[in-house]
PDB file of C-alpha atoms in Angstrom:
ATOM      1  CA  UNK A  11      84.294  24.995 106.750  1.00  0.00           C
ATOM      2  CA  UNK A  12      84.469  25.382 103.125  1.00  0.00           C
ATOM      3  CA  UNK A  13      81.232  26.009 101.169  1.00  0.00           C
ATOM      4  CA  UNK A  14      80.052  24.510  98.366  1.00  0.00           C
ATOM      5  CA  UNK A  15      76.809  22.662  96.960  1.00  0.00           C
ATOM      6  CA  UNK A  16      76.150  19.748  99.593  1.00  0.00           C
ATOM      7  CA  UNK A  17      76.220  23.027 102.272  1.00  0.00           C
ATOM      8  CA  UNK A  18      73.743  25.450 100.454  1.00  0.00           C
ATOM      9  CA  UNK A  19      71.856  23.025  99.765  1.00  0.00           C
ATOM     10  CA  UNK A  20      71.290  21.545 103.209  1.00  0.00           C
ATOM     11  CA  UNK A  21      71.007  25.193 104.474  1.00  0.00           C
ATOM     12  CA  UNK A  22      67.919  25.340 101.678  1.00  0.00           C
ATOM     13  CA  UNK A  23      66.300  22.538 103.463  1.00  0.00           C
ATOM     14  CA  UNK A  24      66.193  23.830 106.311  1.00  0.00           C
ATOM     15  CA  UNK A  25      64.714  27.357 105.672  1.00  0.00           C
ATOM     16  CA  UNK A  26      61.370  27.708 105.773  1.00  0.00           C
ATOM     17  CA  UNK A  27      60.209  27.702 101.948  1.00  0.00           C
ATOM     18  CA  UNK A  28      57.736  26.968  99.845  1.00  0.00           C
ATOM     19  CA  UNK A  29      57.866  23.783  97.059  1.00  0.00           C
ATOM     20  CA  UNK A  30      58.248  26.629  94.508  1.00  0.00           C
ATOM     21  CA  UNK A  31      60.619  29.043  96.289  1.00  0.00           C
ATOM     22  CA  UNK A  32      62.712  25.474  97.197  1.00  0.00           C
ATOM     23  CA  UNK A  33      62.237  24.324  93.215  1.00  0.00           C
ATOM     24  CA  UNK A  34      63.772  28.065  92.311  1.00  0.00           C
ATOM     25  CA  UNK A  35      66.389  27.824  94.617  1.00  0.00           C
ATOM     26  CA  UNK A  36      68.064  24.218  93.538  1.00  0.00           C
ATOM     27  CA  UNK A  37      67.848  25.706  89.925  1.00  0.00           C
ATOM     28  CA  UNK A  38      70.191  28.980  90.789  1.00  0.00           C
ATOM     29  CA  UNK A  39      72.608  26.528  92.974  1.00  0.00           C
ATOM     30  CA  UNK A  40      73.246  24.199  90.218  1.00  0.00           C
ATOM     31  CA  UNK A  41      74.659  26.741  87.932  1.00  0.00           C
ATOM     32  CA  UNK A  42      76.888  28.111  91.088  1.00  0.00           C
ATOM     33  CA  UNK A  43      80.147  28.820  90.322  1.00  0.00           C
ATOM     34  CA  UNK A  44      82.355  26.970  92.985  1.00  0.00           C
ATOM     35  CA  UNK A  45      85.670  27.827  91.138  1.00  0.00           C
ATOM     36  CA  UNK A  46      86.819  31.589  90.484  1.00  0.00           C
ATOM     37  CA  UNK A  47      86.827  32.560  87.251  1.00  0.00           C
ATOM     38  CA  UNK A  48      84.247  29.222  86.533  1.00  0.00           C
ATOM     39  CA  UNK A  49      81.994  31.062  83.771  1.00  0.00           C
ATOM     40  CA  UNK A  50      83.144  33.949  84.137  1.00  0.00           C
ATOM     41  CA  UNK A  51      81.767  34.122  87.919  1.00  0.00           C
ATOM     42  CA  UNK A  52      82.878  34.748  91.033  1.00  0.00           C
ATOM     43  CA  UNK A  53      83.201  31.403  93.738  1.00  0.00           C
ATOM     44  CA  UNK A  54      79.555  31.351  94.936  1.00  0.00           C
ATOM     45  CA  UNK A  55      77.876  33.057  92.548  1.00  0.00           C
ATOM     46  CA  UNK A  56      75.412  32.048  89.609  1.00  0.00           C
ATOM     47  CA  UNK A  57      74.631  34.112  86.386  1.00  0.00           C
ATOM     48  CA  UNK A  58      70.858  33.908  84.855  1.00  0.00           C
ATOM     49  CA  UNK A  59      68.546  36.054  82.547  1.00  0.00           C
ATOM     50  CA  UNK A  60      64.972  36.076  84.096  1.00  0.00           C
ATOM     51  CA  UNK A  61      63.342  35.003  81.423  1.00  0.00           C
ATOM     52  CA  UNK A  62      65.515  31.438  81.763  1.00  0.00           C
ATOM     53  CA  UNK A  63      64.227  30.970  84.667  1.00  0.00           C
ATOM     54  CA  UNK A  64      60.582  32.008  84.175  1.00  0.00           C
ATOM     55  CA  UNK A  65      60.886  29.447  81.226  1.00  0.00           C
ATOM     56  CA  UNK A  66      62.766  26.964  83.818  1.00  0.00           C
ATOM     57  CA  UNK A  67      60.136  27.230  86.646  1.00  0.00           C
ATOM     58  CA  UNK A  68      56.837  27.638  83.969  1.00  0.00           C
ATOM     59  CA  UNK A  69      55.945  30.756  85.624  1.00  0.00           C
ATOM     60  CA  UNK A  70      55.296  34.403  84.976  1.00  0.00           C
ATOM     61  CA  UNK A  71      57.383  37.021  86.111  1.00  0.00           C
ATOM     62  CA  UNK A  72      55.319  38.352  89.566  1.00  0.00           C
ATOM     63  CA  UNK A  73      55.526  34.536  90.498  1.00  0.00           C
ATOM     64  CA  UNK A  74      58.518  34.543  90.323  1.00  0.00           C
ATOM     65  CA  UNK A  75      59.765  38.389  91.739  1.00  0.00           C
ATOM     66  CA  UNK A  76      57.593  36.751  94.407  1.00  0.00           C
ATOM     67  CA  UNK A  77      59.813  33.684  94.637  1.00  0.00           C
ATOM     68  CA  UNK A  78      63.000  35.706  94.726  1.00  0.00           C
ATOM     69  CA  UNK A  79      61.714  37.869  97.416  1.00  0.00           C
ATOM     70  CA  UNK A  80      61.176  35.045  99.467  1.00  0.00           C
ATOM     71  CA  UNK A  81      64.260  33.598  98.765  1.00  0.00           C
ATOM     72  CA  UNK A  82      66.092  36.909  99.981  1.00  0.00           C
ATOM     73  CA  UNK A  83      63.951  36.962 102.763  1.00  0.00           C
ATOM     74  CA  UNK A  84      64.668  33.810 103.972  1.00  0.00           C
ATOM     75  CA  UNK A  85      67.994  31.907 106.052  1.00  0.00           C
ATOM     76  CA  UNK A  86      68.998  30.746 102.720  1.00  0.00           C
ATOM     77  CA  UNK A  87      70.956  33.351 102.314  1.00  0.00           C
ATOM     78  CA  UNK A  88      70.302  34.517  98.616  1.00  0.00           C
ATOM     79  CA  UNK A  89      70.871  38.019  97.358  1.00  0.00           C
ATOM     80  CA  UNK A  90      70.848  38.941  93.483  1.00  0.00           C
ATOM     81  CA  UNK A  91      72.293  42.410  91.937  1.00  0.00           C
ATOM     82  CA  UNK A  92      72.160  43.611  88.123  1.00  0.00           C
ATOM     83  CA  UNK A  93      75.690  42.883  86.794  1.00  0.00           C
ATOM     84  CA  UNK A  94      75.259  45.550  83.967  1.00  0.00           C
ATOM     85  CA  UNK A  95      73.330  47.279  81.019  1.00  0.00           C
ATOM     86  CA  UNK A  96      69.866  46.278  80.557  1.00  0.00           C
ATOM     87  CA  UNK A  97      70.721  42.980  78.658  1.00  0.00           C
ATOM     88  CA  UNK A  98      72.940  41.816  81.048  1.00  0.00           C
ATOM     89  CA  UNK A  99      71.612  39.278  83.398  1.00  0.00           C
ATOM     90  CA  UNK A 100      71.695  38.948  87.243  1.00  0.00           C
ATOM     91  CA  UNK A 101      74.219  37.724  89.136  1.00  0.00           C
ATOM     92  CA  UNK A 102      72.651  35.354  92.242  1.00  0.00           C
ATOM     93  CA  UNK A 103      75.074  35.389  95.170  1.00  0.00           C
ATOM     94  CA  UNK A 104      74.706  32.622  98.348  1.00  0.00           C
ATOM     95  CA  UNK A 105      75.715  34.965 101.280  1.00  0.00           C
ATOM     96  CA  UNK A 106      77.401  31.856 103.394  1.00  0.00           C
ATOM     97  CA  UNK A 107      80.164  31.940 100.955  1.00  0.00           C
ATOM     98  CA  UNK A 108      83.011  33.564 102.256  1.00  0.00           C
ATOM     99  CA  UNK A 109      85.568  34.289 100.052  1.00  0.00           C
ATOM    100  CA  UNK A 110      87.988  35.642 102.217  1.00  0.00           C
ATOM    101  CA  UNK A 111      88.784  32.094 103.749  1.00  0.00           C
ATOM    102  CA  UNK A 112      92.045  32.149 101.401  1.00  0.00           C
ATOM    103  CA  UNK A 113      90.799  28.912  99.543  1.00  0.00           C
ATOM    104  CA  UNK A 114      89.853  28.682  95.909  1.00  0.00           C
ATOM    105  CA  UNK A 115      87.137  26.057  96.682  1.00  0.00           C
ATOM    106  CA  UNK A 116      88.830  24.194  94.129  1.00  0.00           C
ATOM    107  CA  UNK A 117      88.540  20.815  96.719  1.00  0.00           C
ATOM    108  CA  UNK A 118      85.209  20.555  97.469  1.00  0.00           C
ATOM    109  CA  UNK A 119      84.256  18.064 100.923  1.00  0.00           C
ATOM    110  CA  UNK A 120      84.292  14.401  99.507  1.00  0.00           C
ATOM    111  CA  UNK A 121      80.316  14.111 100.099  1.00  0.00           C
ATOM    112  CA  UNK A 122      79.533  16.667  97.285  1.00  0.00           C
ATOM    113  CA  UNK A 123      79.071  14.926  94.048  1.00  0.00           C
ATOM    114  CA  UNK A 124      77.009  17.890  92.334  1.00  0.00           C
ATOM    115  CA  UNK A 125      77.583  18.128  88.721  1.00  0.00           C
ATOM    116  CA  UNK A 126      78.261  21.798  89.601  1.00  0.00           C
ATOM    117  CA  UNK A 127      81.769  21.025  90.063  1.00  0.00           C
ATOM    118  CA  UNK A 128      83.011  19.195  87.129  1.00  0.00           C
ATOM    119  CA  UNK A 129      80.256  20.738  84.202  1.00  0.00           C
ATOM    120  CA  UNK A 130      81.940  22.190  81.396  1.00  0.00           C
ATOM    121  CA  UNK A 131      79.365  22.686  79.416  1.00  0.00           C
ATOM    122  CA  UNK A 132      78.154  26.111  80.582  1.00  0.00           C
ATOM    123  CA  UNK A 133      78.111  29.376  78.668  1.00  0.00           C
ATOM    124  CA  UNK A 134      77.729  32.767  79.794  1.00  0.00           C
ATOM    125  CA  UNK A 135      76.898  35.442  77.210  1.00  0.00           C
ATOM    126  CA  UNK A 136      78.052  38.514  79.036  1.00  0.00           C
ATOM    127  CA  UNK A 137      79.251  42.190  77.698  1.00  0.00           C
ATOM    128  CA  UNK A 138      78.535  43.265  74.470  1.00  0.00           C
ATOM    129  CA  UNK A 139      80.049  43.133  70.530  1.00  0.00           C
ATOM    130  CA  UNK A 140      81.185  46.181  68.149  1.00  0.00           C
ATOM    131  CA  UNK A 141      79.780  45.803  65.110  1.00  0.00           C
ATOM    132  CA  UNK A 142      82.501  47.063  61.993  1.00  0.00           C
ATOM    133  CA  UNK A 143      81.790  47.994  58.927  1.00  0.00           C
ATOM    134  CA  UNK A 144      83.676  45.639  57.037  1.00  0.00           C
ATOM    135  CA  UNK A 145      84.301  42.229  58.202  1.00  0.00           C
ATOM    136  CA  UNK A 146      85.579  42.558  61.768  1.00  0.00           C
ATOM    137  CA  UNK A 147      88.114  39.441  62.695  1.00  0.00           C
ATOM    138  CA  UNK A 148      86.043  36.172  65.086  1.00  0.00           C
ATOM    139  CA  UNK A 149      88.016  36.962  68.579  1.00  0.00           C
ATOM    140  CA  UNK A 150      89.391  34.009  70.437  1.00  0.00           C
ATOM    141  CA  UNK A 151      86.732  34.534  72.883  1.00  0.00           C
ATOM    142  CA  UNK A 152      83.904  35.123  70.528  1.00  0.00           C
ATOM    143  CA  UNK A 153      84.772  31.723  68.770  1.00  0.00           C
ATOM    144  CA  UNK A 154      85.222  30.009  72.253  1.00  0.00           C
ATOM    145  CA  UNK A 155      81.720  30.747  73.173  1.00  0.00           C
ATOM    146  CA  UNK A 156      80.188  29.968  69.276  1.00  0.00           C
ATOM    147  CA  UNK A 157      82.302  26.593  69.743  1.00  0.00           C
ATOM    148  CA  UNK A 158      80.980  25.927  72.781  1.00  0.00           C
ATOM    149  CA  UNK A 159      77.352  26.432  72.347  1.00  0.00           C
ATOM    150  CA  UNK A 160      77.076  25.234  68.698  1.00  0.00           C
ATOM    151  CA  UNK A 161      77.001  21.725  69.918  1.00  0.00           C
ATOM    152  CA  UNK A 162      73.092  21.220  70.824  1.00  0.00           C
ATOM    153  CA  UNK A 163      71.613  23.693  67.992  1.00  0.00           C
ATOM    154  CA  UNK A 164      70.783  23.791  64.389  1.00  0.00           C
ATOM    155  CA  UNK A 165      74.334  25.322  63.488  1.00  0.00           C
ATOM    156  CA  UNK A 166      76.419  22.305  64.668  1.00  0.00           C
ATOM    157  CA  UNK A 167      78.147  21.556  61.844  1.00  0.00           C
ATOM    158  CA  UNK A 168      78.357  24.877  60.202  1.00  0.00           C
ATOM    159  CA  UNK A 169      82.226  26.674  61.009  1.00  0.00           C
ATOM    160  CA  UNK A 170      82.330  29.040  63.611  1.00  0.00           C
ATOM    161  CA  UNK A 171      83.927  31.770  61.184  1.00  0.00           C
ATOM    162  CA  UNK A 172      80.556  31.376  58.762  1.00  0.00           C
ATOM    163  CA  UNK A 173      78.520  31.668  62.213  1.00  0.00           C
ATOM    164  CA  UNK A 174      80.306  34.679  62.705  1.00  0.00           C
ATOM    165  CA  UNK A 175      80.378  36.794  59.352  1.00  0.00           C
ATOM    166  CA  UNK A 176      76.679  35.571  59.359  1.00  0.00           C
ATOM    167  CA  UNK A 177      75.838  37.407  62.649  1.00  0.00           C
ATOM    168  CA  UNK A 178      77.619  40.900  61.793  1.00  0.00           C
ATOM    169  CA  UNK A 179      76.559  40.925  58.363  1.00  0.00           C
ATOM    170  CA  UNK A 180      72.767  40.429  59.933  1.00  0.00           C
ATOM    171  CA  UNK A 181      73.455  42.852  62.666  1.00  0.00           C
ATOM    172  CA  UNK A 182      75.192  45.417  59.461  1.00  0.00           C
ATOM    173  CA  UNK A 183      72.029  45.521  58.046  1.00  0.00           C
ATOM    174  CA  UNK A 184      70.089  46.332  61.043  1.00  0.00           C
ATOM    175  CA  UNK A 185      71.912  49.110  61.640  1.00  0.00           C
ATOM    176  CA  UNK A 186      73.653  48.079  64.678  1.00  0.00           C
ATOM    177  CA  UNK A 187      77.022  49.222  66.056  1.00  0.00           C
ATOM    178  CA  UNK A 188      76.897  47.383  69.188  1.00  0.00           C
ATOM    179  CA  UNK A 189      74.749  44.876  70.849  1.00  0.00           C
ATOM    180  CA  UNK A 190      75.141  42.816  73.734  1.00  0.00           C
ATOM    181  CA  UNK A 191      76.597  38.924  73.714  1.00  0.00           C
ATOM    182  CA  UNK A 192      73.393  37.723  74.329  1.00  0.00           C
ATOM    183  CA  UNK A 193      72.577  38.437  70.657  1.00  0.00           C
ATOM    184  CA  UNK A 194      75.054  35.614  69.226  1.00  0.00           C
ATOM    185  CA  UNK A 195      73.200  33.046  71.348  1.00  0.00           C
ATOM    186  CA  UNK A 196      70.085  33.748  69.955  1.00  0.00           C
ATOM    187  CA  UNK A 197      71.248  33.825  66.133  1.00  0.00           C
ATOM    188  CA  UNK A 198      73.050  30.599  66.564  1.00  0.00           C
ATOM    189  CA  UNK A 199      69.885  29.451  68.057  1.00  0.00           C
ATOM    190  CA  UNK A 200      67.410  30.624  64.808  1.00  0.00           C
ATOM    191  CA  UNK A 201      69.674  29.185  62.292  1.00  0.00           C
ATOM    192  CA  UNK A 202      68.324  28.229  59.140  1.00  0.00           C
ATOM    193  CA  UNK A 203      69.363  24.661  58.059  1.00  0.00           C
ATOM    194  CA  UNK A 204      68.348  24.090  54.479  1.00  0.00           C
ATOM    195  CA  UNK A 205      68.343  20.381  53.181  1.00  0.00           C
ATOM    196  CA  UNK A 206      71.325  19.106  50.744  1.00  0.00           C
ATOM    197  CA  UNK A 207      68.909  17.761  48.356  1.00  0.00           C
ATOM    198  CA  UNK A 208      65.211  19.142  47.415  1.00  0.00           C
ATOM    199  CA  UNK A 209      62.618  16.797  49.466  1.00  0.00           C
ATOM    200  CA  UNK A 210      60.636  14.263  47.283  1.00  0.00           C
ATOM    201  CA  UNK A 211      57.058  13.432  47.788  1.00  0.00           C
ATOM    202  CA  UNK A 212      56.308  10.137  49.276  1.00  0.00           C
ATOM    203  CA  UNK A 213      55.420   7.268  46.625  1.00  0.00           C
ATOM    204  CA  UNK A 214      53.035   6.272  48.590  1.00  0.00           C
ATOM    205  CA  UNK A 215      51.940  10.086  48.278  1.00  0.00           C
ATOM    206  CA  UNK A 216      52.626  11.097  44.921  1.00  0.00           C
ATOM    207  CA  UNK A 217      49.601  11.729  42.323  1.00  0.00           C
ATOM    208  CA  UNK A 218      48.641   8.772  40.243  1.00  0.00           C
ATOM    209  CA  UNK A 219      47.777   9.098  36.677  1.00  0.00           C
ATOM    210  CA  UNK A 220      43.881   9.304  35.814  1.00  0.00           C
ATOM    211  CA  UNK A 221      42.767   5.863  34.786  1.00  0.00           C
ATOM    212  CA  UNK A 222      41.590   5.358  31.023  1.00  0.00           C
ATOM    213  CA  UNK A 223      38.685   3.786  30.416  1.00  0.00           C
ATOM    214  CA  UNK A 224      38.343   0.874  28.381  1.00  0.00           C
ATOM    215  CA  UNK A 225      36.601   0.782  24.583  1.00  0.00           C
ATOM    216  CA  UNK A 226      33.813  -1.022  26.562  1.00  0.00           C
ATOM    217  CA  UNK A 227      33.008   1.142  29.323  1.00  0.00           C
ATOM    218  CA  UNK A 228      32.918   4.182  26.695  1.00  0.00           C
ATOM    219  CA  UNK A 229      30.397   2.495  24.282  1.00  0.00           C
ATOM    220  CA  UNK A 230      28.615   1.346  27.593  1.00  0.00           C
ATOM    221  CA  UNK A 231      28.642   4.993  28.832  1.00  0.00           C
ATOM    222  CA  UNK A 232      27.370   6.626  25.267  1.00  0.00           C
ATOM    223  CA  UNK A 233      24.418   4.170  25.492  1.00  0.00           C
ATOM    224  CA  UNK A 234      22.652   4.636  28.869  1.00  0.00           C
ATOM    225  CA  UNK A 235      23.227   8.771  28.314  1.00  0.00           C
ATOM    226  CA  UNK A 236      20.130   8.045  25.338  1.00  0.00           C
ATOM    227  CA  UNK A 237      18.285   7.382  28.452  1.00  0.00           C
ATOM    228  CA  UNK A 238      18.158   9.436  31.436  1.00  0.00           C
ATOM    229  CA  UNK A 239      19.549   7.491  34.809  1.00  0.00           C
ATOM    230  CA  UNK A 240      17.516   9.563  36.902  1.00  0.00           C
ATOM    231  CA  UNK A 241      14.575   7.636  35.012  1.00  0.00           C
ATOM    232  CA  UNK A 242      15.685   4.077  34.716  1.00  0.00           C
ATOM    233  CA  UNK A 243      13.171   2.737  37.184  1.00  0.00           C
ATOM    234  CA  UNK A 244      10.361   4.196  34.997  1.00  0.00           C
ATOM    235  CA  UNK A 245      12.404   2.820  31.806  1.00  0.00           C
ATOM    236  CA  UNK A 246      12.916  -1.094  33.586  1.00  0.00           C
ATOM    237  CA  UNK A 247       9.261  -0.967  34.328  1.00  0.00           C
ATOM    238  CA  UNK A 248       8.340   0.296  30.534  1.00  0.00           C
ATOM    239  CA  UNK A 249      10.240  -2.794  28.831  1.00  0.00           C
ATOM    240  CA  UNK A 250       9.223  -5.443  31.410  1.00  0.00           C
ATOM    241  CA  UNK A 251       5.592  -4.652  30.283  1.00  0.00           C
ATOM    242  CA  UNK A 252       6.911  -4.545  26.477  1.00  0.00           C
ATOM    243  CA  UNK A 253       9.115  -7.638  26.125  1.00  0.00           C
ATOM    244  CA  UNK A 254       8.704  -9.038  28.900  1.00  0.00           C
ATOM    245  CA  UNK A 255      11.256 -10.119  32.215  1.00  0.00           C
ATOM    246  CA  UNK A 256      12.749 -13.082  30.267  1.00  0.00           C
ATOM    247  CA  UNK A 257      13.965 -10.471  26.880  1.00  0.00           C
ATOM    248  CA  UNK A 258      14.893  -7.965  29.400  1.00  0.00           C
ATOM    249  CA  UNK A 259      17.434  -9.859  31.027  1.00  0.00           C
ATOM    250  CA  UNK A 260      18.108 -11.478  28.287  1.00  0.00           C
ATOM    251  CA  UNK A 261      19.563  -8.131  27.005  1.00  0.00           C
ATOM    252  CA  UNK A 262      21.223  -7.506  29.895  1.00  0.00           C
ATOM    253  CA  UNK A 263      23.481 -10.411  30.055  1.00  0.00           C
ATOM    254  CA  UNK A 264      24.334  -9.949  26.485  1.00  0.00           C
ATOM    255  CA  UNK A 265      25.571  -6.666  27.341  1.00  0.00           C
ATOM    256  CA  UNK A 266      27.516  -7.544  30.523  1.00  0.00           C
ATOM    257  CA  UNK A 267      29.181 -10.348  28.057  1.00  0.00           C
ATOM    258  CA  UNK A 268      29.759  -8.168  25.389  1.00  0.00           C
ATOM    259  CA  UNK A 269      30.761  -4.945  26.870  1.00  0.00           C
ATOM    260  CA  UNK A 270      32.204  -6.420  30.188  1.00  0.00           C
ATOM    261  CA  UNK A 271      30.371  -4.358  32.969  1.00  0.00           C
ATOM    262  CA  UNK A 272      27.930  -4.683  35.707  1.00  0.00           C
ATOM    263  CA  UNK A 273      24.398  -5.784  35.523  1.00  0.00           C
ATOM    264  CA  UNK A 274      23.282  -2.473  36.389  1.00  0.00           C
ATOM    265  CA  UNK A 275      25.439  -0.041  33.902  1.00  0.00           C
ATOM    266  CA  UNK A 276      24.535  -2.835  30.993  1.00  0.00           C
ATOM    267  CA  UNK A 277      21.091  -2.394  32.554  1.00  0.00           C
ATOM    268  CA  UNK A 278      21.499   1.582  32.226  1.00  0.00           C
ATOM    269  CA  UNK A 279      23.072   0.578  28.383  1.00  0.00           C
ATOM    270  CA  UNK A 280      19.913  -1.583  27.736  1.00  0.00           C
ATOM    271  CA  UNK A 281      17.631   1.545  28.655  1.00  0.00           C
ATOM    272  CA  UNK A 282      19.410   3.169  26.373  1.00  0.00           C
ATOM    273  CA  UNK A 283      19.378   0.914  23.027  1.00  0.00           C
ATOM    274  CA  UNK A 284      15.566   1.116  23.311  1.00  0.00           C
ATOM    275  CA  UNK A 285      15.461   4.719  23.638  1.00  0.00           C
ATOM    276  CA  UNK A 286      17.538   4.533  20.232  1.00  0.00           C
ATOM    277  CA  UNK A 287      15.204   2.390  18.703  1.00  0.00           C
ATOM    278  CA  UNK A 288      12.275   4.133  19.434  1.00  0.00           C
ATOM    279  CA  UNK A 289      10.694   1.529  21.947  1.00  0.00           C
ATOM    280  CA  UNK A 290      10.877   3.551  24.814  1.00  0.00           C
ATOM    281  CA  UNK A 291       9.875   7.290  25.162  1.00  0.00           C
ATOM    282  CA  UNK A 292      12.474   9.599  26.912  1.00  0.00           C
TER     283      UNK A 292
END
């Protein structure tokens, strides 16, 4: 019987998991390789860093070395093995795929629809790049990989040759000879997009000029500072007992009409003509 998705994953079922180790599981079998040479992988194997899938699974890394171990341990049939250096990430095997069989699994049984089989859109950052010291030609591979990954990040539109002098330059002034794959990924990934055209503040936003005051409002102003605001109920009770309610609004609305303000700054303003004139002490 030929392996492939539909069979791992009704072998998964059936082992005796828990929802996480079963989550965990699914996750490594969708990016199975089911054709050799798919990714760069053997048929039946799956490539991942650990901290993709700590990020996948929203865990921390004993969760899931406790996952993995029950995963190993279980009929699933899971192993995992480092495929290199330090940076290099693990490769995930499913034990129930025999390669020896003498197919390719390039015909998968007609009940397996998993996107496993037909995805092109994977990329596998593996091995490592020399750094030169002048500016070292973008390899068919290298540009391959920045072509391929490009599409979902900030560098989409920028040409795979700028990606690339941009990344040894950066990695030239680190001091770096060599550094793995990997590395390309994640300076595609912080690339710094900087708008066409400066941004403009909002109309809606932007500072509005300081609004000058009328002729009226000034003279209005200059006369109620002769007599302190803090005072004025002192000062309206002063004048109602010297001229009476009748003159004091009489003043009042001759300074709303003639200065055009409210009854109480021409009341303020009318405070402060009498302090000028002596009728009112301040």
């Amino acid at each position: 019987m030929t392996m492939n998705t539909g069979t791992i994953l009704r072998r998964i079922l059936k082992a005796r998991l828990s929802f996480s180790a079963h989550k965990l599981a699914t996750i490594i079998l969708d990016g199975t390789s089911w054709k050799d040479g798919y990714n760069g992988l053997k048929r039946g194997t799956a490539s991942f860093q650990l901290c993709d899938l700590m990020v996948d699974m929203g865990i921390s890394r004993q969760h899931l070395s406790t996952l993995l171990a029950e995963l190993e341990g279980s009929s699933a049939g899971l192993t995992r093995v480092k495929s290199g250096g330090k940076f290099s990430p693990w490769i995930f095997r499913w034990q129930l795929v025999d390669n020896r069989d003498g197919g390719s699994g390039d015909t998968p049984n007609e009940d397996d629809t998993s996107p496993c089989i037909e995805s092109l859109n994977k990329n596998i950052f593996t091995g490592s790049i020399e750094i030169g010291e002048k500016s070292t030609p973008l390899s068919k591979v290298c540009r391959d990989l920045i072509d391929g990954a490009k599409a979902i990040l900030p560098c989409c539109e920028v040409a795979a040759e700028k990606i690339w002098e941009g990344f040894q330059a950066f990695n030239r002034a680190k001091g770096n000879t060599e550094v793995p794959t990997g590395f390309l990924l994640g300076f595609m990934r912080k690339w710094q997009v900087r708008p066409a055209k400066p941004l403009l503040r909002p109309a809606k936003f932007a500072q509005k000029p300081a609004p000058v005051a009328a002729p009226q409002e000034i003279e209005a102003l200059r006369l109620a500072a002769a007599a302190p605001s803090a005072n004025w109920q002192f000062h309206r009770s002063d004048l109602l007992r010297l001229i009476g309610a009748d003159r004091y609004e009489g003043r009042i609305r001759a300074l709303m009409d003639r200065l055009s303000v409210g009854h109480f700054a021409a009341m303020l303003a009318v405070h402060g003509e009498a302090a000028l004139a002596g009728e009112l002490r301040v």
